[in-house]
Short mmCIF file of C-alpha atoms in Angstrom, two decimals:
data_model
loop_
_atom_site.label_atom_id
_atom_site.label_comp_id
_atom_site.label_asym_id
_atom_site.label_seq_id
_atom_site.Cartn_x
_atom_site.Cartn_y
_atom_site.Cartn_z
CA ASP S 1 -16.50 -42.05 -36.56
CA ILE S 2 -18.19 -38.70 -37.12
CA VAL S 3 -19.80 -37.56 -33.88
CA MET S 4 -23.09 -35.69 -34.20
CA THR S 5 -23.99 -33.34 -31.37
CA GLN S 6 -27.41 -31.75 -31.09
CA SER S 7 -28.52 -28.78 -29.03
CA PRO S 8 -30.49 -28.25 -26.99
CA ASP S 9 -31.36 -31.65 -25.52
CA SER S 10 -34.93 -30.43 -25.10
CA LEU S 11 -37.01 -27.36 -25.72
CA ALA S 12 -40.53 -26.20 -25.00
CA VAL S 13 -42.23 -23.97 -27.54
CA SER S 14 -45.68 -22.42 -27.61
CA LEU S 15 -48.07 -23.51 -30.32
CA GLY S 16 -47.57 -21.37 -33.40
CA GLU S 17 -44.08 -20.30 -32.36
CA ARG S 18 -40.76 -21.17 -33.97
CA ALA S 19 -38.63 -24.11 -32.84
CA THR S 20 -34.95 -24.30 -33.75
CA ILE S 21 -32.75 -27.37 -33.33
CA ASN S 22 -29.02 -27.38 -33.96
CA CYS S 23 -26.77 -30.21 -35.08
CA GLN S 24 -22.99 -30.09 -35.24
CA SER S 25 -20.76 -32.71 -36.81
CA SER S 26 -17.22 -33.44 -35.63
CA GLN S 27 -16.00 -33.10 -39.20
CA SER S 28 -17.43 -31.60 -42.36
CA VAL S 29 -20.14 -33.57 -44.15
CA LEU S 30 -19.94 -31.37 -47.25
CA HIS S 31 -18.77 -33.45 -50.20
CA SER S 32 -16.50 -31.46 -52.49
CA SER S 33 -17.40 -33.56 -55.54
CA ASN S 34 -21.03 -32.43 -55.63
CA ASN S 35 -21.20 -29.61 -53.07
CA MET S 36 -23.87 -31.52 -51.15
CA ASN S 37 -24.15 -31.85 -47.39
CA TYR S 38 -24.70 -35.47 -46.39
CA LEU S 39 -27.09 -34.70 -43.56
CA ALA S 40 -30.64 -35.91 -42.82
CA TRP S 41 -33.24 -35.05 -40.20
CA TYR S 42 -35.87 -37.33 -38.65
CA HIS S 43 -38.50 -37.08 -35.99
CA GLN S 44 -39.70 -39.87 -33.75
CA LYS S 45 -43.00 -39.95 -31.92
CA PRO S 46 -43.56 -42.24 -28.93
CA GLY S 47 -43.86 -45.89 -29.90
CA GLN S 48 -43.00 -45.19 -33.54
CA PRO S 49 -39.85 -45.52 -35.63
CA PRO S 50 -37.99 -42.42 -36.79
CA LYS S 51 -39.56 -40.75 -39.82
CA LEU S 52 -37.50 -39.01 -42.48
CA LEU S 53 -38.11 -35.28 -42.74
CA ILE S 54 -35.18 -33.82 -44.67
CA TYR S 55 -32.15 -35.05 -46.62
CA TRP S 56 -29.22 -33.29 -48.31
CA ALA S 57 -29.53 -30.90 -45.34
CA PHE S 58 -32.47 -28.97 -46.79
CA THR S 59 -34.54 -31.17 -49.18
CA ARG S 60 -37.92 -31.98 -47.67
CA GLU S 61 -39.15 -35.52 -48.08
CA SER S 62 -42.40 -35.81 -50.04
CA GLY S 63 -45.40 -35.09 -47.84
CA VAL S 64 -43.46 -33.25 -45.14
CA PRO S 65 -45.12 -29.91 -44.31
CA ASP S 66 -43.29 -26.82 -45.45
CA ARG S 67 -43.12 -25.50 -41.88
CA PHE S 68 -40.10 -27.83 -41.57
CA SER S 69 -36.91 -26.46 -43.09
CA GLY S 70 -33.25 -27.38 -42.93
CA SER S 71 -30.23 -25.17 -43.33
CA GLY S 72 -26.51 -25.08 -42.76
CA SER S 73 -23.36 -26.42 -44.35
CA GLY S 74 -20.10 -28.10 -43.45
CA THR S 75 -20.33 -28.87 -39.76
CA ASP S 76 -23.25 -26.76 -38.51
CA PHE S 77 -26.88 -27.41 -39.34
CA THR S 78 -30.29 -26.26 -38.19
CA LEU S 79 -33.79 -27.70 -38.36
CA THR S 80 -36.49 -25.07 -38.02
CA ILE S 81 -40.17 -25.60 -37.40
CA SER S 82 -41.60 -22.23 -38.37
CA SER S 83 -44.89 -22.59 -36.52
CA LEU S 84 -45.18 -25.42 -34.03
CA HIS S 85 -48.22 -27.67 -34.31
CA ALA S 86 -49.35 -30.07 -31.60
CA GLU S 87 -48.48 -33.05 -33.82
CA ASP S 88 -44.84 -31.88 -34.00
CA VAL S 89 -44.20 -33.02 -30.43
CA ALA S 90 -41.45 -35.59 -30.92
CA VAL S 91 -37.77 -36.27 -30.58
CA TYR S 92 -35.74 -34.94 -33.50
CA TYR S 93 -32.52 -36.52 -34.77
CA CYS S 94 -29.88 -35.55 -37.28
CA GLN S 95 -27.87 -38.20 -39.14
CA GLN S 96 -24.75 -37.98 -41.28
CA TYR S 97 -24.29 -40.23 -44.28
CA TYR S 98 -20.98 -38.76 -45.43
CA SER S 99 -18.77 -41.41 -43.91
CA SER S 100 -19.46 -44.93 -42.70
CA PRO S 101 -20.42 -45.82 -40.04
CA TRP S 102 -23.47 -43.58 -40.42
CA THR S 103 -24.11 -41.82 -37.12
CA PHE S 104 -26.96 -40.01 -35.42
CA GLY S 105 -27.23 -37.15 -32.98
CA GLN S 106 -28.42 -37.87 -29.47
CA GLY S 107 -31.84 -36.34 -30.11
CA THR S 108 -33.71 -33.15 -29.17
CA LYS S 109 -37.08 -33.46 -27.47
CA VAL S 110 -39.63 -30.87 -28.56
CA GLU S 111 -42.57 -30.20 -26.26
CA ILE S 112 -45.41 -27.72 -26.02
CA LYS S 113 -44.94 -24.84 -23.61
CA GLN Z 1 -45.54 -47.78 -50.36
CA VAL Z 2 -43.07 -50.44 -49.26
CA GLN Z 3 -43.41 -51.71 -45.70
CA LEU Z 4 -40.83 -53.45 -43.54
CA GLN Z 5 -41.59 -55.71 -40.58
CA GLU Z 6 -39.15 -57.10 -38.05
CA SER Z 7 -39.70 -60.47 -36.38
CA GLY Z 8 -37.86 -62.68 -33.92
CA PRO Z 9 -37.52 -63.51 -30.24
CA GLY Z 10 -38.01 -60.70 -27.76
CA LEU Z 11 -35.80 -62.33 -25.14
CA VAL Z 12 -32.30 -63.70 -25.61
CA GLN Z 13 -30.04 -65.17 -22.96
CA PRO Z 14 -26.60 -63.69 -22.36
CA SER Z 15 -23.81 -65.22 -24.48
CA GLN Z 16 -26.36 -66.56 -26.98
CA THR Z 17 -27.08 -65.38 -30.54
CA LEU Z 18 -29.72 -62.78 -31.32
CA SER Z 19 -31.50 -63.54 -34.62
CA LEU Z 20 -33.96 -61.21 -36.33
CA THR Z 21 -35.63 -61.14 -39.73
CA CYS Z 22 -37.02 -58.22 -41.71
CA THR Z 23 -39.73 -58.94 -44.25
CA VAL Z 24 -40.14 -56.50 -47.13
CA SER Z 25 -43.60 -56.03 -48.66
CA ASP Z 26 -42.57 -55.66 -52.29
CA ASP Z 27 -39.96 -56.77 -54.80
CA SER Z 28 -37.64 -53.81 -54.21
CA ILE Z 29 -35.47 -56.12 -52.08
CA SER Z 30 -34.31 -57.73 -55.33
CA SER Z 31 -33.35 -54.44 -56.90
CA GLY Z 32 -29.80 -53.23 -56.96
CA ASN Z 33 -31.18 -49.73 -56.44
CA TYR Z 34 -31.61 -50.24 -52.68
CA CYS Z 35 -29.70 -51.35 -49.66
CA TRP Z 36 -31.09 -52.75 -46.46
CA SER Z 37 -29.91 -51.80 -43.00
CA TRP Z 38 -30.28 -52.78 -39.39
CA ILE Z 39 -30.32 -50.00 -36.80
CA ARG Z 40 -30.81 -50.29 -33.07
CA GLN Z 41 -31.92 -47.85 -30.41
CA SER Z 42 -31.07 -48.13 -26.76
CA ALA Z 43 -31.32 -45.75 -23.84
CA GLY Z 44 -27.57 -45.85 -23.38
CA LYS Z 45 -26.31 -45.39 -26.94
CA GLY Z 46 -29.22 -43.82 -28.81
CA LEU Z 47 -29.55 -44.73 -32.50
CA GLU Z 48 -26.75 -46.96 -33.75
CA TRP Z 49 -26.35 -48.18 -37.34
CA ILE Z 50 -25.38 -51.86 -37.28
CA GLY Z 51 -24.80 -52.68 -40.93
CA ARG Z 52 -26.34 -53.10 -44.36
CA ILE Z 53 -26.69 -55.51 -47.24
CA TYR Z 54 -27.38 -55.22 -50.93
CA ALA Z 55 -29.41 -57.65 -53.03
CA SER Z 56 -26.10 -58.95 -54.35
CA GLY Z 57 -25.15 -60.01 -50.82
CA THR Z 58 -22.50 -57.34 -50.38
CA THR Z 59 -22.36 -56.18 -46.77
CA ASN Z 60 -20.96 -53.28 -44.77
CA TYR Z 61 -20.78 -53.29 -40.99
CA ASN Z 62 -20.22 -50.82 -38.20
CA PRO Z 63 -16.67 -51.57 -37.01
CA SER Z 64 -17.87 -51.43 -33.42
CA LEU Z 65 -20.00 -54.55 -34.02
CA ARG Z 66 -18.35 -56.20 -37.02
CA SER Z 67 -16.76 -59.05 -35.08
CA ARG Z 68 -20.15 -60.23 -33.74
CA VAL Z 69 -22.60 -59.41 -36.54
CA THR Z 70 -23.75 -61.12 -39.73
CA ILE Z 71 -26.38 -59.76 -42.11
CA SER Z 72 -27.78 -61.99 -44.84
CA ILE Z 73 -30.46 -61.72 -47.50
CA ASP Z 74 -32.96 -64.06 -49.14
CA THR Z 75 -34.59 -62.21 -52.01
CA SER Z 76 -36.85 -65.18 -52.85
CA LYS Z 77 -38.48 -64.78 -49.44
CA LYS Z 78 -38.25 -60.96 -49.53
CA GLN Z 79 -36.31 -61.08 -46.27
CA PHE Z 80 -33.01 -60.02 -44.81
CA SER Z 81 -31.69 -61.10 -41.45
CA LEU Z 82 -29.45 -60.08 -38.59
CA LYS Z 83 -27.41 -62.24 -36.25
CA VAL Z 84 -25.54 -60.85 -33.26
CA ARG Z 85 -23.37 -63.36 -31.46
CA SER Z 86 -22.29 -63.47 -27.81
CA VAL Z 87 -24.87 -60.95 -26.65
CA THR Z 88 -24.73 -59.10 -23.35
CA ALA Z 89 -27.12 -56.75 -21.59
CA ALA Z 90 -25.59 -53.92 -23.66
CA ASP Z 91 -27.27 -55.43 -26.73
CA THR Z 92 -30.72 -54.84 -25.24
CA ALA Z 93 -32.42 -52.41 -27.63
CA VAL Z 94 -35.21 -51.82 -30.09
CA TYR Z 95 -33.98 -53.17 -33.41
CA TYR Z 96 -35.16 -51.58 -36.64
CA CYS Z 97 -34.74 -52.55 -40.25
CA ALA Z 98 -34.72 -49.78 -42.84
CA ARG Z 99 -34.14 -49.10 -46.52
CA SER Z 100 -31.89 -46.62 -48.24
CA ILE Z 101 -31.26 -45.85 -51.89
CA ALA Z 102 -27.97 -47.16 -53.12
CA ALA Z 103 -25.63 -44.70 -54.81
CA ARG Z 104 -27.82 -41.78 -53.87
CA GLY Z 105 -27.61 -41.15 -50.17
CA ASP Z 106 -27.73 -43.29 -47.08
CA TRP Z 107 -30.67 -41.74 -45.35
CA PHE Z 108 -33.23 -44.25 -44.10
CA ASP Z 109 -36.76 -44.42 -45.38
CA PRO Z 110 -38.91 -46.28 -44.58
CA TRP Z 111 -38.23 -47.98 -41.26
CA GLY Z 112 -39.92 -51.01 -39.79
CA GLN Z 113 -41.93 -50.61 -36.60
CA GLY Z 114 -39.10 -52.03 -34.53
CA ILE Z 115 -38.80 -54.99 -32.19
CA LEU Z 116 -37.64 -54.84 -28.59
CA VAL Z 117 -35.00 -57.41 -27.78
CA THR Z 118 -34.04 -57.90 -24.16
CA VAL Z 119 -30.88 -59.78 -23.20
CA SER Z 120 -31.47 -61.41 -19.84
CA SER Z 121 -31.33 -64.77 -18.14
#
């Protein structure tokens, strides 16, 4: 199985400041046939299911604010919230869909400082 | 916007079979364009993909659970189901159903609200 490791486990950011979450996969999730990274990002608010934010490592899902951006390739990826809003308080997860079984990171909790 | 809703018992006794159903709000369950997954979330193991099924009935399972899990589909009822046999306390989790787009990428969207299943006597 591909192991997904996120860092940090939690972070506190002031409103309007940048939040950066890292995700590392135990093997590359870059597919040579199409040069796409098989990596998605979600956030999960208390009492709710995870919500898709980004797929193909950097493509924002429809309706997701442009303050959310994804970057990286191969084994190292980053989710950036350029200016933290109060409603962004959540746990963030990365997920690889390169190789079954699909696996998730352990989560990064984002709070307001 | 398609909606998914899990249903089933919230309490299962150890060694018994956990059975859940996911009801899909539209006819996309009958389309070969989608596949339908079960995912669970526990404090101990985080988010864990259990398996998936296509409208055709083709299934794929997580090897860690394959020996105890069966996923089935009934497109006429717009439902797919999960059975986990011989449950233990380690199977206590919130169980989600979710959709992904076949032959595009196995990210999950949308998800059901989730159902907490506790394994206890």
